[in-house]
mmCIF file of C-alpha atoms in Angstrom:
data_model
loop_
_atom_site.group_PDB
_atom_site.id
_atom_site.type_symbol
_atom_site.label_atom_id
_atom_site.label_comp_id
_atom_site.label_asym_id
_atom_site.label_seq_id
_atom_site.Cartn_x
_atom_site.Cartn_y
_atom_site.Cartn_z
ATOM 1 C CA MET T 1 29.159 -55.595 -180.853
ATOM 2 C CA GLY T 2 27.200 -55.759 -177.667
ATOM 3 C CA THR T 3 28.146 -59.019 -175.949
ATOM 4 C CA HIS T 4 31.705 -60.284 -175.654
ATOM 5 C CA ASP T 5 32.745 -63.943 -175.498
ATOM 6 C CA VAL T 6 34.958 -63.448 -172.427
ATOM 7 C CA LEU T 7 38.116 -65.532 -172.048
ATOM 8 C CA THR T 8 38.141 -67.688 -168.896
ATOM 9 C CA THR T 9 40.871 -69.897 -167.410
ATOM 10 C CA GLY T 10 39.253 -73.008 -168.831
ATOM 11 C CA ARG T 11 39.671 -71.762 -172.430
ATOM 12 C CA LEU T 12 43.305 -70.749 -172.407
ATOM 13 C CA ALA T 13 45.233 -71.995 -175.433
ATOM 14 C CA ASN T 14 48.264 -71.001 -177.410
ATOM 15 C CA GLY T 15 47.136 -69.549 -180.762
ATOM 16 C CA LEU T 16 43.652 -68.545 -179.554
ATOM 17 C CA TYR T 17 42.306 -65.392 -181.285
ATOM 18 C CA VAL T 18 41.338 -62.707 -178.761
ATOM 19 C CA GLU T 19 40.259 -59.110 -178.471
ATOM 20 C CA TYR T 20 41.302 -56.510 -175.950
ATOM 21 C CA LEU T 21 38.321 -55.535 -173.759
ATOM 22 C CA GLY T 22 40.002 -52.671 -171.905
ATOM 23 C CA GLU T 23 39.969 -48.955 -172.771
ATOM 24 C CA THR T 24 41.837 -47.705 -175.793
ATOM 25 C CA THR T 25 45.347 -46.667 -174.730
ATOM 26 C CA THR T 26 48.660 -45.395 -176.032
ATOM 27 C CA ASP T 27 50.540 -46.339 -172.862
ATOM 28 C CA ASP T 28 53.542 -48.692 -172.884
ATOM 29 C CA LEU T 29 54.012 -48.729 -176.646
ATOM 30 C CA MET T 30 57.805 -48.779 -176.239
ATOM 31 C CA VAL T 31 59.747 -50.969 -178.637
ATOM 32 C CA GLY T 32 62.866 -52.992 -177.931
ATOM 33 C CA VAL T 33 66.235 -51.647 -178.954
ATOM 34 C CA GLY T 34 66.775 -52.286 -182.670
ATOM 35 C CA ASP T 35 63.130 -53.322 -183.265
ATOM 36 C CA PRO T 36 61.113 -51.478 -185.972
ATOM 37 C CA PRO T 37 58.518 -48.893 -184.969
ATOM 38 C CA PRO T 38 54.991 -50.272 -184.469
ATOM 39 C CA LEU T 39 52.563 -50.349 -187.375
ATOM 40 C CA CYS T 40 49.831 -48.781 -185.217
ATOM 41 C CA ASP T 41 49.935 -46.189 -182.464
ATOM 42 C CA ARG T 42 47.622 -47.609 -179.772
ATOM 43 C CA LEU T 43 45.986 -50.653 -178.302
ATOM 44 C CA TRP T 44 42.308 -50.207 -179.170
ATOM 45 C CA HIS T 45 39.292 -51.521 -177.352
ATOM 46 C CA GLY T 46 38.480 -54.537 -179.564
ATOM 47 C CA HIS T 47 42.048 -54.831 -180.840
ATOM 48 C CA PRO T 48 42.763 -58.271 -182.326
ATOM 49 C CA GLY T 49 45.575 -60.490 -181.056
ATOM 50 C CA VAL T 50 46.746 -64.082 -180.673
ATOM 51 C CA ILE T 51 47.694 -65.724 -177.379
ATOM 52 C CA TRP T 52 51.343 -66.793 -177.459
ATOM 53 C CA GLU T 53 51.765 -67.600 -173.750
ATOM 54 C CA PRO T 54 48.731 -69.182 -172.103
ATOM 55 C CA ALA T 55 50.204 -69.432 -168.539
ATOM 56 C CA PRO T 56 47.199 -69.084 -166.279
ATOM 57 C CA GLN T 57 48.643 -66.232 -164.190
ATOM 58 C CA HIS T 58 50.315 -64.283 -166.992
ATOM 59 C CA VAL T 59 48.610 -64.684 -170.379
ATOM 60 C CA GLN T 60 50.524 -62.882 -173.103
ATOM 61 C CA VAL T 61 49.165 -61.795 -176.457
ATOM 62 C CA THR T 62 50.758 -60.690 -179.719
ATOM 63 C CA TRP T 63 48.672 -57.679 -180.783
ATOM 64 C CA VAL T 64 48.276 -56.794 -184.436
ATOM 65 C CA GLY T 65 50.567 -53.932 -185.458
ATOM 66 C CA LEU T 66 52.173 -53.891 -181.974
ATOM 67 C CA GLU T 67 54.192 -57.097 -182.324
ATOM 68 C CA ASP T 68 57.541 -55.546 -181.183
ATOM 69 C CA THR T 69 56.048 -53.325 -178.434
ATOM 70 C CA VAL T 70 55.899 -53.815 -174.704
ATOM 71 C CA GLN T 71 52.164 -54.522 -175.092
ATOM 72 C CA SER T 72 52.998 -57.763 -176.923
ATOM 73 C CA PHE T 73 56.124 -59.006 -175.128
ATOM 74 C CA GLY T 74 56.022 -57.461 -171.669
ATOM 75 C CA ILE T 75 52.409 -57.007 -170.626
ATOM 76 C CA GLY T 76 50.546 -60.044 -169.333
ATOM 77 C CA TYR T 77 46.946 -60.596 -168.219
ATOM 78 C CA SER T 78 46.081 -62.168 -164.913
ATOM 79 C CA CYS T 79 42.700 -63.597 -164.157
ATOM 80 C CA ASN T 80 40.342 -61.968 -161.657
ATOM 81 C CA TYR T 81 38.508 -63.861 -158.902
ATOM 82 C CA HIS T 82 35.967 -65.075 -161.459
ATOM 83 C CA GLY T 83 38.676 -66.611 -163.729
ATOM 84 C CA ARG T 84 38.296 -63.874 -166.371
ATOM 85 C CA TYR T 85 41.169 -62.005 -168.077
ATOM 86 C CA GLY T 86 39.714 -58.859 -169.635
ATOM 87 C CA LEU T 87 40.176 -60.472 -173.006
ATOM 88 C CA GLY T 88 37.469 -61.747 -175.336
ATOM 89 C CA VAL T 89 37.582 -64.700 -177.684
ATOM 90 C CA ILE T 90 36.965 -63.956 -181.381
ATOM 91 C CA THR T 91 36.780 -66.161 -184.493
ATOM 92 C CA ALA T 92 39.525 -66.417 -187.099
ATOM 93 C CA ALA T 93 37.321 -64.521 -189.583
ATOM 94 C CA GLU T 94 36.672 -61.700 -187.067
ATOM 95 C CA TYR T 95 40.408 -61.587 -186.259
ATOM 96 C CA GLU T 96 41.266 -61.214 -189.959
ATOM 97 C CA LYS T 97 38.650 -58.480 -190.508
ATOM 98 C CA ARG T 98 39.932 -56.503 -187.517
ATOM 99 C CA ARG T 99 43.549 -57.102 -188.500
ATOM 100 C CA ARG T 100 42.960 -55.562 -191.872
ATOM 101 C CA ARG T 101 41.233 -52.567 -190.319
ATOM 102 C CA VAL T 102 44.001 -51.920 -187.762
ATOM 103 C CA LEU T 103 46.761 -52.193 -190.338
ATOM 104 C CA ALA T 104 44.832 -49.724 -192.562
ATOM 105 C CA GLY T 105 44.892 -47.184 -189.717
ATOM 106 C CA GLN T 106 41.275 -47.691 -188.704
ATOM 107 C CA THR T 107 39.621 -48.708 -185.472
ATOM 108 C CA PRO T 108 39.267 -52.511 -185.159
ATOM 109 C CA GLN T 109 35.482 -52.375 -185.289
ATOM 110 C CA GLU T 110 33.144 -50.330 -187.446
#
């Protein structure tokens, strides 16, 4: 996938399907006390998620397989000076394809 449909402030919406445009990481995968272990071990570049908090200065995303980790409930995305968040917008079909791959232990994209 060469070009990303980058999320901007004007497109923020609860329930919007997005992808993570940052580098693949295993940082901050802590889970809350009593929560189950995550279904995947990292936040991948291209990882699918759904915006659950579209506050302009602290967008929060529920990431597939990382629902109970800090990445989903504690990390937020602020916009840069150009109104971009480091998140890309994806279709429902693309979200579902990537979701299946991540939950099968594969990278989100082929």
